[in-house]
């Protein structure tokens, strides 16, 4: 597809050209119209569109088959390289405070979307916040109460509950989307600095509850 072709051209220029700068306009112009409206979701949706474009160019299916499993049809492993490299597996668990029952749902992800707190909130200083701290906040258990109570099928009524996200399989390459705009139209952009380490170890936890 056009996106994959323009991406290859841009990467080739970055690697082999002696130009002082390279314009990504060719790649940007290949994006579909719904990715050109300037919305906050564009970065995340753009990544998904690029992955599908690359896989279509390679002749591979356009949907992920999991972080480490190639499709059953026997396609060569390299044809699934985009999703093998970038797809992880997470699980969301909700624990009812009444009966103790746990509702669980698994999901595949190609990026992690992390809200960036403004300076002064939660101890954020002018020096900024490390990426690890944003990940910890994303994985921290969340209380569901008041207007956000959980509808428990076992109890038959709404109950206070705890919701948490677990990473079951980490991707080889983690893509992070920093959410710098709050909810609501016209929200101000958060310009907090985020420091990114050269390497990162994600807390992987299997279905059986073991850490990794």
Tab-separated table of C-alpha atoms in Angstrom, residues 53-191:
chain	number	residue	atom	x	y	z
A	53	UNK	CA	-0.410	-1.102	5.535
A	54	UNK	CA	2.970	-2.786	5.995
A	55	UNK	CA	1.398	-6.211	6.515
A	56	UNK	CA	-0.792	-5.747	3.434
A	57	UNK	CA	2.338	-4.928	1.400
A	58	UNK	CA	3.983	-8.097	2.743
A	59	UNK	CA	0.929	-10.174	1.868
A	60	UNK	CA	0.233	-10.954	5.531
A	61	UNK	CA	-3.207	-10.793	7.202
A	62	UNK	CA	-4.102	-7.381	8.592
A	63	UNK	CA	-5.144	-8.478	12.081
A	64	UNK	CA	-2.872	-9.426	14.989
A	65	UNK	CA	-2.560	-13.091	15.929
A	66	UNK	CA	-1.004	-12.487	19.322
A	67	UNK	CA	2.392	-11.354	20.530
A	68	UNK	CA	4.335	-14.481	19.586
A	69	UNK	CA	2.174	-16.778	17.478
A	70	UNK	CA	2.212	-16.626	13.641
A	71	UNK	CA	-1.085	-17.380	11.840
A	72	UNK	CA	-2.090	-21.017	11.488
A	73	UNK	CA	-1.953	-20.800	7.686
A	74	UNK	CA	1.802	-21.261	7.668
A	75	UNK	CA	2.889	-17.802	6.475
A	76	UNK	CA	6.625	-17.222	6.883
A	77	UNK	CA	7.372	-15.728	10.331
A	78	UNK	CA	8.939	-12.582	8.819
A	79	UNK	CA	5.588	-11.670	7.283
A	80	UNK	CA	4.151	-11.259	10.739
A	81	UNK	CA	7.136	-9.210	11.945
A	82	UNK	CA	5.162	-5.970	12.576
A	83	UNK	CA	2.700	-7.575	14.973
A	84	UNK	CA	5.228	-9.959	16.486
A	85	UNK	CA	7.410	-6.959	17.327
A	86	UNK	CA	4.754	-4.528	18.524
A	87	UNK	CA	1.813	-6.544	19.871
A	88	UNK	CA	1.451	-7.347	23.557
A	89	UNK	CA	-1.289	-8.967	25.584
A	90	UNK	CA	-3.017	-7.419	28.595
A	91	UNK	CA	-5.794	-8.498	30.929
A	92	UNK	CA	-8.300	-6.338	32.800
A	93	UNK	CA	-9.675	-7.764	36.045
A	94	UNK	CA	-12.559	-6.386	38.112
A	95	UNK	CA	-12.979	-7.727	41.673
A	96	UNK	CA	-16.372	-7.259	43.361
A	97	UNK	CA	-16.204	-6.056	46.980
A	98	UNK	CA	-19.425	-7.903	47.810
A	99	UNK	CA	-18.893	-11.484	46.667
A	100	UNK	CA	-15.203	-11.355	45.806
A	101	UNK	CA	-15.891	-12.590	42.284
A	102	UNK	CA	-13.464	-11.634	39.525
A	103	UNK	CA	-14.483	-10.651	36.004
A	104	UNK	CA	-11.639	-10.914	33.504
A	105	UNK	CA	-11.133	-9.790	29.892
A	106	UNK	CA	-8.037	-10.214	27.723
A	107	UNK	CA	-6.942	-7.761	25.026
A	108	UNK	CA	-4.157	-7.329	22.488
A	109	UNK	CA	-2.428	-3.961	22.303
A	110	UNK	CA	0.067	-2.337	19.951
A	111	UNK	CA	0.657	0.746	22.084
A	112	UNK	CA	0.166	1.883	25.663
A	113	UNK	CA	-1.673	5.187	26.131
A	114	UNK	CA	-0.451	7.040	29.215
A	115	UNK	CA	-1.973	10.294	30.538
A	116	UNK	CA	0.688	12.901	31.383
A	117	UNK	CA	-0.052	14.776	34.636
A	118	UNK	CA	0.480	18.549	34.773
A	119	UNK	CA	3.266	20.071	36.836
A	120	UNK	CA	2.326	20.222	40.507
A	121	UNK	CA	-0.091	17.297	40.377
A	122	UNK	CA	0.920	14.239	42.365
A	123	UNK	CA	4.317	15.690	43.148
A	124	UNK	CA	5.308	16.321	39.520
A	125	UNK	CA	8.197	18.829	39.527
A	126	UNK	CA	9.553	21.145	36.802
A	127	UNK	CA	12.161	18.448	36.090
A	128	UNK	CA	9.340	16.278	34.797
A	129	UNK	CA	8.306	12.690	35.390
A	130	UNK	CA	9.960	9.374	34.412
A	131	UNK	CA	8.142	7.073	32.004
A	132	UNK	CA	8.290	4.282	34.585
A	133	UNK	CA	6.097	6.337	36.899
A	134	UNK	CA	3.452	6.788	34.198
A	135	UNK	CA	3.453	3.032	33.613
A	136	UNK	CA	3.063	2.374	37.334
A	137	UNK	CA	0.050	4.689	37.429
A	138	UNK	CA	-1.470	2.887	34.428
A	139	UNK	CA	-1.085	-0.489	36.166
A	140	UNK	CA	-2.188	0.717	39.603
A	141	UNK	CA	-5.523	-0.777	40.842
A	142	UNK	CA	-8.461	1.615	40.440
A	143	UNK	CA	-11.417	1.889	42.807
A	144	UNK	CA	-14.891	1.782	41.239
A	145	UNK	CA	-17.413	3.477	43.507
A	146	UNK	CA	-20.174	6.067	43.511
A	147	UNK	CA	-21.391	6.662	39.979
A	148	UNK	CA	-18.803	4.206	38.637
A	149	UNK	CA	-19.904	1.162	40.668
A	150	UNK	CA	-19.544	-2.237	39.011
A	151	UNK	CA	-22.649	-4.170	37.931
A	152	UNK	CA	-21.959	-7.588	39.451
A	153	UNK	CA	-23.764	-10.461	37.738
A	154	UNK	CA	-23.372	-12.683	40.802
A	155	UNK	CA	-24.759	-10.151	43.298
A	156	UNK	CA	-27.344	-8.877	40.851
A	157	UNK	CA	-26.732	-5.258	41.936
A	158	UNK	CA	-24.081	-2.585	41.569
A	159	UNK	CA	-21.168	-2.918	43.972
A	160	UNK	CA	-17.942	-1.117	44.805
A	161	UNK	CA	-15.112	-2.904	43.052
A	162	UNK	CA	-11.446	-2.773	42.161
A	163	UNK	CA	-10.207	-2.754	38.569
A	164	UNK	CA	-6.651	-3.419	37.520
A	165	UNK	CA	-4.683	-4.032	34.338
A	166	UNK	CA	-2.123	-6.834	34.045
A	167	UNK	CA	0.425	-7.391	31.282
A	168	UNK	CA	0.450	-11.058	30.298
A	169	UNK	CA	2.855	-10.836	27.349
A	170	UNK	CA	5.129	-7.871	26.701
A	171	UNK	CA	5.865	-6.802	23.117
A	172	UNK	CA	9.428	-6.887	21.852
A	173	UNK	CA	9.130	-3.165	21.065
A	174	UNK	CA	6.885	-1.104	23.309
A	175	UNK	CA	5.165	1.875	21.687
A	176	UNK	CA	3.921	4.546	24.089
A	177	UNK	CA	1.388	7.265	23.302
A	178	UNK	CA	1.606	10.216	25.705
A	179	UNK	CA	-1.829	11.756	26.261
A	180	UNK	CA	-1.138	15.450	26.840
A	181	UNK	CA	-4.702	16.755	26.557
A	182	UNK	CA	-7.385	16.373	29.207
A	183	UNK	CA	-10.971	15.381	28.548
A	184	UNK	CA	-13.324	17.881	26.971
A	185	UNK	CA	-13.206	20.203	23.985
A	186	UNK	CA	-10.555	22.914	24.154
A	187	UNK	CA	-8.577	21.288	26.974
A	188	UNK	CA	-5.116	22.754	27.500
A	189	UNK	CA	-2.048	20.744	26.524
A	190	UNK	CA	0.131	19.391	29.334
A	191	UNK	CA	3.775	20.183	28.634
